[in-house]
XYZ file of C-alpha atoms in Angstrom:
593
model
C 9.923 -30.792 -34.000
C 13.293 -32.056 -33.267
C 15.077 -29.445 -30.833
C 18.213 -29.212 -33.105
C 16.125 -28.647 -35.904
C 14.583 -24.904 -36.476
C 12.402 -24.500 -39.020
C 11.917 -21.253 -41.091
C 8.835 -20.805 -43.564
C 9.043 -18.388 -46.722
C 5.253 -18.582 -48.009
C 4.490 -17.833 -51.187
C 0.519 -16.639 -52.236
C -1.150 -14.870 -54.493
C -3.644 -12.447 -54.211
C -5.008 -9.392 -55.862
C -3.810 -6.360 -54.498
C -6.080 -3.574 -52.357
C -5.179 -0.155 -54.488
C -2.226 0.862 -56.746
C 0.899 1.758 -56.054
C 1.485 5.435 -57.358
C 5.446 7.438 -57.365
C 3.249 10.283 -57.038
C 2.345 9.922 -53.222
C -1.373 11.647 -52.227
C -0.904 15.016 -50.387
C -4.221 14.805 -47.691
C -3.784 11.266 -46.424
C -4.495 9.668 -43.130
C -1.332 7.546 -41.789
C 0.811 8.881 -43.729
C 3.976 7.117 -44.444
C 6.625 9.487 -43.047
C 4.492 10.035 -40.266
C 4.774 6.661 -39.241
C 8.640 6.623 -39.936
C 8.611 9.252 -37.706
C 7.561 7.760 -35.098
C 9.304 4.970 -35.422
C 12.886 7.110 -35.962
C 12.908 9.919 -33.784
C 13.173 7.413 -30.888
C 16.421 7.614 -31.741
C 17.051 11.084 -30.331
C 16.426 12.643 -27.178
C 13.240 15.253 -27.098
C 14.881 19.045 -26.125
C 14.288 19.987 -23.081
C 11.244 22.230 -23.440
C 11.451 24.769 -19.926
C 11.522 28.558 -21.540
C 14.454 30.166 -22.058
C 15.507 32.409 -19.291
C 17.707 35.080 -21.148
C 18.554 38.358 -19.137
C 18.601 40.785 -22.279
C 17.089 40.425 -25.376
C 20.396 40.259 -27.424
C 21.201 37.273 -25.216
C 17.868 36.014 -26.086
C 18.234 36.651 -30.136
C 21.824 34.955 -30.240
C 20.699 31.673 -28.284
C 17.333 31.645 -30.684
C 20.074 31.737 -33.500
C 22.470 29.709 -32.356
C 19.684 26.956 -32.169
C 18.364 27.438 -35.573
C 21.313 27.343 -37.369
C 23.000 24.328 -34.819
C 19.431 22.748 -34.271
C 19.407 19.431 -31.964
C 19.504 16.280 -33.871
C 15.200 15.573 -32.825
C 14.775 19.098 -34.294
C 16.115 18.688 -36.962
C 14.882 15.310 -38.328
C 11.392 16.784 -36.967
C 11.547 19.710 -39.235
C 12.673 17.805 -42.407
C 10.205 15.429 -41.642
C 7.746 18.170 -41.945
C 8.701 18.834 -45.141
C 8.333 15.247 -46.775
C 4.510 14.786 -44.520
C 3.057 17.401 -47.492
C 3.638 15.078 -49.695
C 3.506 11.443 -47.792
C 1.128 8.754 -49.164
C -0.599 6.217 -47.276
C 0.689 3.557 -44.982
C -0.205 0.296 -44.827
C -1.397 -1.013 -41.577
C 1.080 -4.040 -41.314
C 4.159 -1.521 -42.364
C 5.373 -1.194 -39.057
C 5.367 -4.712 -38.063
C 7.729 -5.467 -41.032
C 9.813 -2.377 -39.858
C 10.227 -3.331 -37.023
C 11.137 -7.149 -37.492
C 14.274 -6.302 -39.681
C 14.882 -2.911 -37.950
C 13.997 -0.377 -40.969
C 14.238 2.632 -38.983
C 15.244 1.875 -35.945
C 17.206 -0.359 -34.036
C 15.775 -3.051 -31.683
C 19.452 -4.155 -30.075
C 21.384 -2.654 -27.534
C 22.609 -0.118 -30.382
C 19.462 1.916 -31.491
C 21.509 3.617 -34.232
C 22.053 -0.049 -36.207
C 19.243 -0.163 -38.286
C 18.906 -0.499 -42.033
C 18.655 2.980 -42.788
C 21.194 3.926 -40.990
C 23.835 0.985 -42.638
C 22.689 2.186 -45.968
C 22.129 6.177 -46.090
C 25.214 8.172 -47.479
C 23.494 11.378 -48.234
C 24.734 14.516 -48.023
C 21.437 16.471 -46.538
C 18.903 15.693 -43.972
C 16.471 15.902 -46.374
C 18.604 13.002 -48.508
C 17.787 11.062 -44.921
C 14.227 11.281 -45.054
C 13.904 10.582 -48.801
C 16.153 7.533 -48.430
C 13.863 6.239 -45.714
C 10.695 7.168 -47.692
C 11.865 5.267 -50.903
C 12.605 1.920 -48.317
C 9.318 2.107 -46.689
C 6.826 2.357 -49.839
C 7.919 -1.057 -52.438
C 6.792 -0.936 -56.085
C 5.449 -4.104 -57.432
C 5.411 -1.685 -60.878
C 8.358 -2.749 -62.908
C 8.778 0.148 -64.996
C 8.616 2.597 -61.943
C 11.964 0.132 -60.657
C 13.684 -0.182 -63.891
C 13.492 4.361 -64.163
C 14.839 4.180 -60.577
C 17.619 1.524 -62.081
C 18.276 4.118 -64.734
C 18.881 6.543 -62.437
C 21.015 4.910 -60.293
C 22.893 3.771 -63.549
C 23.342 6.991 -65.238
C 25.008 8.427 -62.002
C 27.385 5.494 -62.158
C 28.359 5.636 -65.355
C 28.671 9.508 -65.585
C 31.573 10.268 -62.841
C 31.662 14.163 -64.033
C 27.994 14.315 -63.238
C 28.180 12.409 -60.299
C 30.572 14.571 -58.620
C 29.009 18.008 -59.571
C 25.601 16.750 -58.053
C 27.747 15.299 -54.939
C 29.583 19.022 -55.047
C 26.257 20.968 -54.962
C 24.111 18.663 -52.815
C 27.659 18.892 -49.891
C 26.695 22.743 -50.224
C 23.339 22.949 -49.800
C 24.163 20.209 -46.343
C 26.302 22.734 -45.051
C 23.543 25.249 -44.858
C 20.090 23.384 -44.766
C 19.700 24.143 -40.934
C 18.766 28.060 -42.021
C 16.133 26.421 -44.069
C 14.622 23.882 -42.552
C 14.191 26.149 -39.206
C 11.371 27.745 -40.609
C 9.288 24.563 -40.407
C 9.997 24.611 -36.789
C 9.014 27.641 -33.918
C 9.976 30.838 -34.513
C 8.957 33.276 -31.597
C 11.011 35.838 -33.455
C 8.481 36.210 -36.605
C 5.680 38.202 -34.043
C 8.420 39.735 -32.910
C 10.402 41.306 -36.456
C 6.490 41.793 -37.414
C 5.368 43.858 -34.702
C 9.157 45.878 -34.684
C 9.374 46.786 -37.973
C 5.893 46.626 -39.688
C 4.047 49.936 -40.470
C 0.925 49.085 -39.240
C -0.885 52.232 -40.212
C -4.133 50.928 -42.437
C -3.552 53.454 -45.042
C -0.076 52.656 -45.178
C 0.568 48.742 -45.139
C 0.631 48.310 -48.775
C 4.518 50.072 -48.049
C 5.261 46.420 -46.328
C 5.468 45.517 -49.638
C 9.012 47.866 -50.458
C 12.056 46.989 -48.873
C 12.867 51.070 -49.209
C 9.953 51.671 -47.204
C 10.641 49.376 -44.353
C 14.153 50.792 -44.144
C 12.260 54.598 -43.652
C 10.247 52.820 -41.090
C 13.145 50.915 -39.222
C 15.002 54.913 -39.431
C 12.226 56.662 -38.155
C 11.290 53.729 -35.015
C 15.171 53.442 -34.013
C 15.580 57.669 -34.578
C 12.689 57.723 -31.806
C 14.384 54.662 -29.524
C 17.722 56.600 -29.701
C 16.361 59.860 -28.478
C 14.338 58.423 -25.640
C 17.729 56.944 -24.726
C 19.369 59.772 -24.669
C 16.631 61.477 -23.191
C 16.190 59.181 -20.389
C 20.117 59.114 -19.948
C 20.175 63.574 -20.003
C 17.582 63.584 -17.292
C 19.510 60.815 -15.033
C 22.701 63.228 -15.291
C 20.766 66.116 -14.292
C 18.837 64.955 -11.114
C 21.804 62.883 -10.005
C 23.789 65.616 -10.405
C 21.376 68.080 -8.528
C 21.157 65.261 -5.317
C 24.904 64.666 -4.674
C 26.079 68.697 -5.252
C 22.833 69.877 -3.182
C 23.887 66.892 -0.734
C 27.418 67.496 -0.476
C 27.756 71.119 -0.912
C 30.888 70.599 -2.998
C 29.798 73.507 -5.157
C 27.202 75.771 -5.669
C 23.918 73.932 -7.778
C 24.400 75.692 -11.398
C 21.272 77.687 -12.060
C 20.250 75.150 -15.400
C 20.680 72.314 -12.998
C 18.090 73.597 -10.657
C 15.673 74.534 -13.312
C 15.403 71.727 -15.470
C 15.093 69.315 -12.053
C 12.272 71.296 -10.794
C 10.847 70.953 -14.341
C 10.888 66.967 -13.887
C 8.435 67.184 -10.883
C 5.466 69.535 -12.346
C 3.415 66.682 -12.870
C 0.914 65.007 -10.830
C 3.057 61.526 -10.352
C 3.870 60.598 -7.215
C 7.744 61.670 -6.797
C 6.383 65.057 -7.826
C 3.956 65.586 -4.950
C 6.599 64.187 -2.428
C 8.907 66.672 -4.205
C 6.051 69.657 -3.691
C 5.733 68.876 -0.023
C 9.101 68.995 1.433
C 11.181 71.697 1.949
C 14.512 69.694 2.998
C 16.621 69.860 1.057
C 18.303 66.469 2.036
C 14.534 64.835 1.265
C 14.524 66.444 -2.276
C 18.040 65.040 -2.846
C 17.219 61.771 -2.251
C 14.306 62.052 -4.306
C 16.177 63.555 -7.111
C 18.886 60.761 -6.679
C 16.448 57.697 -6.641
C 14.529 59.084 -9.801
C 17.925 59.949 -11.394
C 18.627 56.274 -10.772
C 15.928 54.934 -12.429
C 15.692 56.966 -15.012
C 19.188 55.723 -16.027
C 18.158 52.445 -15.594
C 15.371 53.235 -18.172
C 18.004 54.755 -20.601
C 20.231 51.636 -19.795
C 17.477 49.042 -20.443
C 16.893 50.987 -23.699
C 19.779 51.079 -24.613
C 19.970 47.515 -24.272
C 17.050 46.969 -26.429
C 18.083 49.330 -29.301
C 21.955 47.123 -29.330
C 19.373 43.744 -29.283
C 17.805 45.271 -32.231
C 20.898 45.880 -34.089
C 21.986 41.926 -33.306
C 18.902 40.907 -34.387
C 19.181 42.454 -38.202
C 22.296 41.138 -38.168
C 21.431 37.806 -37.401
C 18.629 37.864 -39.754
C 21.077 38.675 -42.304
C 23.122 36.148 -41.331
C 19.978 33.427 -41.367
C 18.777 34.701 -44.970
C 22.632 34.387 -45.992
C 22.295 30.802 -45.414
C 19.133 30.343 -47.300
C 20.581 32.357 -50.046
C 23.544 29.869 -50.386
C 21.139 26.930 -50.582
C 18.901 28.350 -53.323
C 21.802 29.222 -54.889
C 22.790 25.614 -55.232
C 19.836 23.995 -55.724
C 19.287 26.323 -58.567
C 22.912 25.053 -59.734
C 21.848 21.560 -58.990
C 18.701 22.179 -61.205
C 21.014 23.495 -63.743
C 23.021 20.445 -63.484
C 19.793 18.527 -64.115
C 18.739 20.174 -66.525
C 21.681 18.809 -69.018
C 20.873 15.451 -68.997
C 17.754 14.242 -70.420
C 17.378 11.079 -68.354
C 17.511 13.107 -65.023
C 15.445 15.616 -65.928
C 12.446 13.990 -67.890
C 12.020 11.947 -64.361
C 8.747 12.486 -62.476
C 10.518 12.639 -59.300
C 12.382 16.011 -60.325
C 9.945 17.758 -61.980
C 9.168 19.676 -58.723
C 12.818 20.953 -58.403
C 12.170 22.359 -61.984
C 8.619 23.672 -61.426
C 10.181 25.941 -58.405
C 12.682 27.422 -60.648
C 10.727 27.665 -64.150
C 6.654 27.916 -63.702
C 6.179 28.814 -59.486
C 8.553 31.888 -60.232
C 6.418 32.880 -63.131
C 3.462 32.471 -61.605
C 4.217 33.524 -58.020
C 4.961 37.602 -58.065
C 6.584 36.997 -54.282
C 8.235 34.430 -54.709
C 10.228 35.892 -57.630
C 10.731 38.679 -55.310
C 12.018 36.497 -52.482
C 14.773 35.009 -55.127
C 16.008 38.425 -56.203
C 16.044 39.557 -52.829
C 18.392 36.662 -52.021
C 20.966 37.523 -54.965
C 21.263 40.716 -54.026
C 24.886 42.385 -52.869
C 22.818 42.449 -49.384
C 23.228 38.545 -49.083
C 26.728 37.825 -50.491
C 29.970 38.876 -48.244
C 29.999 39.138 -44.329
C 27.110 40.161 -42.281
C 27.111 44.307 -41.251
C 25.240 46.911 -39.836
C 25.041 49.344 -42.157
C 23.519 46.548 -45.029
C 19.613 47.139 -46.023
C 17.459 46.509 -43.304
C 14.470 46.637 -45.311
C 16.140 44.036 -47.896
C 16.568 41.775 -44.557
C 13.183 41.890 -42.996
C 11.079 42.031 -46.428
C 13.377 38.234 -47.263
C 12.904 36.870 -44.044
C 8.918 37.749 -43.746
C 8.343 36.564 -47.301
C 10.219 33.278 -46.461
C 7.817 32.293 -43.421
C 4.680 33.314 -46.572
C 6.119 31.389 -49.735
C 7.807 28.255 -47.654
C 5.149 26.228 -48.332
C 6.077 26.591 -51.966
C 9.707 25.444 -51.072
C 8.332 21.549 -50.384
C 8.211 20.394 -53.328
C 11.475 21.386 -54.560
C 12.831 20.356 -50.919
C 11.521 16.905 -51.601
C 12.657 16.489 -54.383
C 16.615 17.909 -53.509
C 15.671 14.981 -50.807
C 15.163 12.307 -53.588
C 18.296 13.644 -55.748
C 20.645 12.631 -52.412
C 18.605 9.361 -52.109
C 19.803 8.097 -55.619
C 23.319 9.900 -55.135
C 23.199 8.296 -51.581
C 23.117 4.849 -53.318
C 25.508 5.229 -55.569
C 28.087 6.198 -53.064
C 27.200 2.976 -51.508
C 27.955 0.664 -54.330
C 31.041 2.616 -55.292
C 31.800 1.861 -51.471
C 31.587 -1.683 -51.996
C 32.493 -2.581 -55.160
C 35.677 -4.200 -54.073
C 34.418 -5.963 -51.574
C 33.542 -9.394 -51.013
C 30.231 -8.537 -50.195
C 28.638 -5.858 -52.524
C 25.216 -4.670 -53.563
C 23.828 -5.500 -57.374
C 20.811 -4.224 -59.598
C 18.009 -6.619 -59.164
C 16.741 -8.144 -62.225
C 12.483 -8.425 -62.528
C 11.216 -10.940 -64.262
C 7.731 -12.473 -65.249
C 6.457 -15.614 -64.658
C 3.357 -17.134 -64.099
C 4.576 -18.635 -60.901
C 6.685 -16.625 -58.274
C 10.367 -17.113 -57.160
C 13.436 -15.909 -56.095
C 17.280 -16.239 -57.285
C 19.591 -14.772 -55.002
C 23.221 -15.687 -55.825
C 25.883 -14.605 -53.006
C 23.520 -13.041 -50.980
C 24.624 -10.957 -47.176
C 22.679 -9.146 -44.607
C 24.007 -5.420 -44.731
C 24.002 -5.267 -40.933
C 27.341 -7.391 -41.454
C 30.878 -5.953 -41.627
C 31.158 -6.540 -46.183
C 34.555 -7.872 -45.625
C 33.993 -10.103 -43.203
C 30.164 -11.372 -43.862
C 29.451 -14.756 -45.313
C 27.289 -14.989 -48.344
C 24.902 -17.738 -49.455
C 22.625 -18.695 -52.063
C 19.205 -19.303 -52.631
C 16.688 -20.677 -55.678
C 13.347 -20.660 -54.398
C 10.153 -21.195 -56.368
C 11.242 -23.434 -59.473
C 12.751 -26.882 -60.053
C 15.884 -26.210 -59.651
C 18.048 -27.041 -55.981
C 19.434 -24.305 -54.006
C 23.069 -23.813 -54.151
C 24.149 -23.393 -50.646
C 25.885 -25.724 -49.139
C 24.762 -24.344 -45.331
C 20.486 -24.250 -46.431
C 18.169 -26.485 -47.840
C 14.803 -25.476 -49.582
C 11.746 -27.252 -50.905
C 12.039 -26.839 -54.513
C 8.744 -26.293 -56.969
C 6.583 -25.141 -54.525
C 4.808 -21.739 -53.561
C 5.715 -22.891 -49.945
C 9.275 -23.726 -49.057
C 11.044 -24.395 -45.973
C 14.465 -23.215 -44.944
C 16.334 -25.420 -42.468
C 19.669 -23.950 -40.328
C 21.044 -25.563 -37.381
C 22.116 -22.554 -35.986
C 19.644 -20.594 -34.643
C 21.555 -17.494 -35.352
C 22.679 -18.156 -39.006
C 18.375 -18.876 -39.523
C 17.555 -15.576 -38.425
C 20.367 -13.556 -40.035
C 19.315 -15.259 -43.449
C 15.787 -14.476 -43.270
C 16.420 -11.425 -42.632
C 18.712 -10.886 -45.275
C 16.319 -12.036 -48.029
C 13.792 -10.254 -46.668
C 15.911 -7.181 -46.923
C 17.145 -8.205 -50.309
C 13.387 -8.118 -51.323
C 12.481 -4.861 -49.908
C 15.696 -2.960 -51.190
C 15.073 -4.802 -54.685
C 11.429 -3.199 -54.990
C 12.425 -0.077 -53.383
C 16.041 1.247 -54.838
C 16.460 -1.175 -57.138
C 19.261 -3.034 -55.487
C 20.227 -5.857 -53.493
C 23.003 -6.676 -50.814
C 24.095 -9.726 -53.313
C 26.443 -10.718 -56.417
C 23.231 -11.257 -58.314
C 19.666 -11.210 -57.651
C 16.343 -12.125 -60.067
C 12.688 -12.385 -58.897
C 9.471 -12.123 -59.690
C 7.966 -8.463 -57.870
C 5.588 -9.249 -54.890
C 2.828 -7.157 -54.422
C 3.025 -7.523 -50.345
C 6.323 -8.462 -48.561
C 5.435 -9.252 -44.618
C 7.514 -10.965 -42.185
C 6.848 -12.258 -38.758
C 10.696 -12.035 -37.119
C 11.057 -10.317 -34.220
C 9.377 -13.842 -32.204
C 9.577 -11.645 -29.012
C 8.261 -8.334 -29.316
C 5.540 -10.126 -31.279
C 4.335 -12.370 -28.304
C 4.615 -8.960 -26.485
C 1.961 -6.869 -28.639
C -0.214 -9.921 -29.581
C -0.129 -12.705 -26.924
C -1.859 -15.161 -29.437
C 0.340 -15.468 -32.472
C -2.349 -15.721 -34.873
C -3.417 -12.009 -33.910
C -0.727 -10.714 -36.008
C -1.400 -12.933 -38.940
C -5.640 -11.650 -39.212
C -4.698 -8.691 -41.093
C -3.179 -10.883 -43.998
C -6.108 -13.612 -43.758
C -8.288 -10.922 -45.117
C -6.060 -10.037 -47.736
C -5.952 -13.665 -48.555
C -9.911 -13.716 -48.456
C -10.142 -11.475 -51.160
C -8.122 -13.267 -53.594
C -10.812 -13.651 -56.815
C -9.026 -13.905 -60.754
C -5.758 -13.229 -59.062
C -2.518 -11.727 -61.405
C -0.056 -10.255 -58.663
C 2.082 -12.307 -56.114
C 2.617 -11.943 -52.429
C 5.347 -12.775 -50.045
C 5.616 -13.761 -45.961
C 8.691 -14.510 -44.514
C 7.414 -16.543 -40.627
C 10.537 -17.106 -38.570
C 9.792 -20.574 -35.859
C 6.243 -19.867 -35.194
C 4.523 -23.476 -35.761
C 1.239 -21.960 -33.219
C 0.860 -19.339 -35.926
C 1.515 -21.800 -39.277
C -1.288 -23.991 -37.774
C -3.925 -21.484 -36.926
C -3.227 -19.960 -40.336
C -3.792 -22.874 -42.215
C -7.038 -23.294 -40.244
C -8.240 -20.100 -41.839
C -6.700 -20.983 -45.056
C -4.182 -18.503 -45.142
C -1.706 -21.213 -45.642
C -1.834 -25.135 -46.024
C 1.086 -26.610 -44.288
């Protein structure tokens, strides 16, 4: 191979494909796909530091636990919306993250781990638009239909600026306040806590869990008891204290009521009380009456303590359902938005956003009572003590039982940002030199691929240099800086400059992905026939890392290539300088060279 000379193979096969491709993912699968996007993307972030907390009072302890769930740490947060989206993941395929990682899908492999293509191309408002975005670029369609309604979307959005911005308006809202949400798919040591504080737990009696009125009693009665304990504990430190210093001092004479009701406190059979019984100095009984009048007001301080964390905590909690209130209340207005145009609605991937509003209500007596709860006066306005406790803990308890029926409309809020996501990002570059267009999916018995003015999105748009590219048919490819073998499945891509190669493959491998996942491509134009496979072999380095003989990588694709029998579907590999590979591959007629 001549050393100025780098050569650059896009392979073209075809083979029948193992399994459909569904837009309705399976729930209960193995390796799912977000799962491994998650572990590909929360590298990204730095894991919390897990030693316990080490508060000093419990309304310390209540305000950092809130402060964290409404301000969560970036891993957190992407953990927990991740969550979400895992309910509803479908299965990976077991080359995915090789392809990921060669053009840096969800995570970057330079010196800048935030450049990857997710990153460059996500505009959504929501963390959940995030994960959806990511979940659309890791799963291609070779469907065409599925792509054009995606199209469609995208279209209608563009074309409709009214609708656009109301969706933009409502999805901003619900961004502001997700973090209430999505911290109930993460710990919550406070949900033993609010259920052993302020649940009856009488047998006969738990069905009055159920009424916010009767919680409210409950809370009464339980703080009516704390409070006179308090003050109890707080009387009785007065007294002996009072009894040790005058008996000590002599300042004044010990008023009768003083001596009474501290002889009182040592008739029983504790241990103060016997020391009490069997000394008749006075100086010994008024240290003992001044050490237990200390810790008795230590008792009525610590409870005191406990009663004001109690108080913070229902306020907090009202603060936390507040939150949650303000994003149902705009999804719900975002459903409503839906609802009014036909195209948007009648789409599979929003039926779940309806189903939560319309049927799961219907159907699900708690969850009708959780979304009443949440409009009520208790949940609009400013946080305060005197608001309905029971209303507060009966909302926040039902929310940790009926979440799991919040997924689907979660997911699909998620998917709603997605599209909106992309639109932002053609409006964004619509000016530009460089800008993204709607792919165009044709049929033909033989595969190729027109890309006009093609860029690699990792580039600055008004400074990156496009190119062109006709791959598959007779005709000559129209860049002046590449060369390809016209007319044949094979074709090789020549570029002096090692640099310019790799940015190029990369950018029609990108091209291909983003085509058969969103529907668009960083290019002026772009038509192709849809591949049923896309794999790449890239990243040359981290390759020879995990498999130190190059053909290693390429065995999972010979046995796709084994069971091609009365073919119809296509299937593309992009091999960046790997000849070692290209030559054991053609030995096991994967490819003929």
């Amino acid at each position: 191979m001549n050393a100025t000379i780098i050569y650059a193979m896009l392979l073209f096969c075809f083979y029948l494909p193992i399994g459909g491709h569904q837009d309705t993912p399976s729930v209960h699968a193995i390796d799912g796909v977000f799962t491994k996007i998650a572990h590909c993307n929360l590298q990204l972030f730095k894991p919390p530091n897990s030693e316990n907390w080490h508060a000093t009072t419990f309304e310390e302890l209540v305000r950092r636990a809130f402060k964290e769930r409404l301000n969560p740490e970036p891993y957190d947060k992407r953990s927990m919306a991740f969550k979400i989206f895992q309910k509803y993941e479908a299965r990976a395929n077991n080359n995915d993250a090789n392809t990921w990682n060669d053009l840096d899908f969800f995570y970057g492999n330079g010196t800048d781990k935030t450049i990857f293509l997710g990153n460059k191309l996500n505009r959504s408002c929501t963390e959940l638009g995030t994960i959806a975005l990511y979940g659309l670029l890791a799963q291609p369609q070779a469907t065409t239909s599925n792509l054009l309604a995606r199209q469609n979307i995208i279209k209608t959005l563009l074309n409709d600026p009214a609708l656009y911005k109301d969706i933009i308006q409502h999805l901003s809202m619900i961004g502001a306040t997700e973090n209430a949400l999505l911290s109930f798919w993460g710990p919550d040591w406070m949900h033993n806590r609010v259920r052993d504080a302020y649940l009856i737990n009488l047998s006969p009696l738990k069905q009055l869990n159920q009424k916010e009125m009767a919680l409210w009693a409950h809370m009464l009665y339980d703080r009516g008891k704390d409070i006179y304990c308090m003050s109890l504990q707080g009387f009785i430190a007065l007294i002996l204290l009072a009894y040790g210093i005058i008996t000590e001092t002599s300042i004044t004479p010990t008023p009768n009521f003083v001596g009474v009701k501290t002889e009182n406190q040592f008739m029983d059979d504790g241990v103060m009380s016997y020391l009490w019984r069997s000394h008749e100095s006075q100086h010994i009984r008024s240290a003992i009456a001044i050490v237990c009048g200390l810790y008795a007001g230590y008792n009525a301080y610590k409870s005191a303590q406990h009663i004001k964390g109690l108080f913070v905590l229902e306020q907090h909690l009202q603060m936390l359902m507040m939150h949650i209130a303000d994003t149902v209340y705009h999804m719900q207005a975002l459903h409503k938005c839906i609802q009014r145009h036909p195209l948007l609605a009648h789409f599979s991937e929003y039926k779940e956003l309806a189903n939560f509003f319309q049927q799961h209500v219907q159907r699900l007596g708690q969850l009708n009572d959780l979304r009443n709860l949440l409009s009520s006066t208790t949940f609009q306005g400013q946080a305060s003590t005197f608001s309905h406790v029971g209303a507060i803990i009966k909302s926040y308890l039902l929310m940790h039982e009926m979440k799991d029926h919040f997924s689907g409309a979660l997911s699909a809020i998620g998917i709603i940002d997605a599209y909106s996501s992309i639109v932002t990002l053609i409006k964004e570059h619509a000016n530009k030199p460089a800008s993204f267009c709607f792919a165009t999916y044709a049929t033909a018995e033989k595969p190729f691929i027109n890309l006009k003015y093609f860029w690699h999105p990792f580039i600055d748009p008004d400074s990156a240099i496009t190119n062109s590219m006709f791959l598959g048919t007779s005709k000559k490819l129209a860049s002046s800086s590449a060369k390809a073998t016209a007319g044949l499945a094979n074709g090789t891509i020549k570029e002096p400059n090692e640099g310019d190669r790799s940015t190029m493959l990369k950018a029609i491998a990108i091209a291909l992905v983003m085509a058969q996942t969103i529907g668009i491509a960083p290019a002026k134009s772009m038509a192709f026939t849809p591949f049923y496979s896309i794999a790449t072999y890239l990243n040359i380095k981290e390759s020879l890392r995990l498999y130190p003989h190059p053909a290693q990588r390429g065995i999972p694709h010979q046995h796709i290539v084994l069971d091609i029998v009365h073919n119809q579907g296509f299937a593309c590999s992009i091999i960046d300088n790997s000849q070692t590979l290209i030559h054991t591959m053609s030995n096991s007629s994967f490819l003929t060279v």
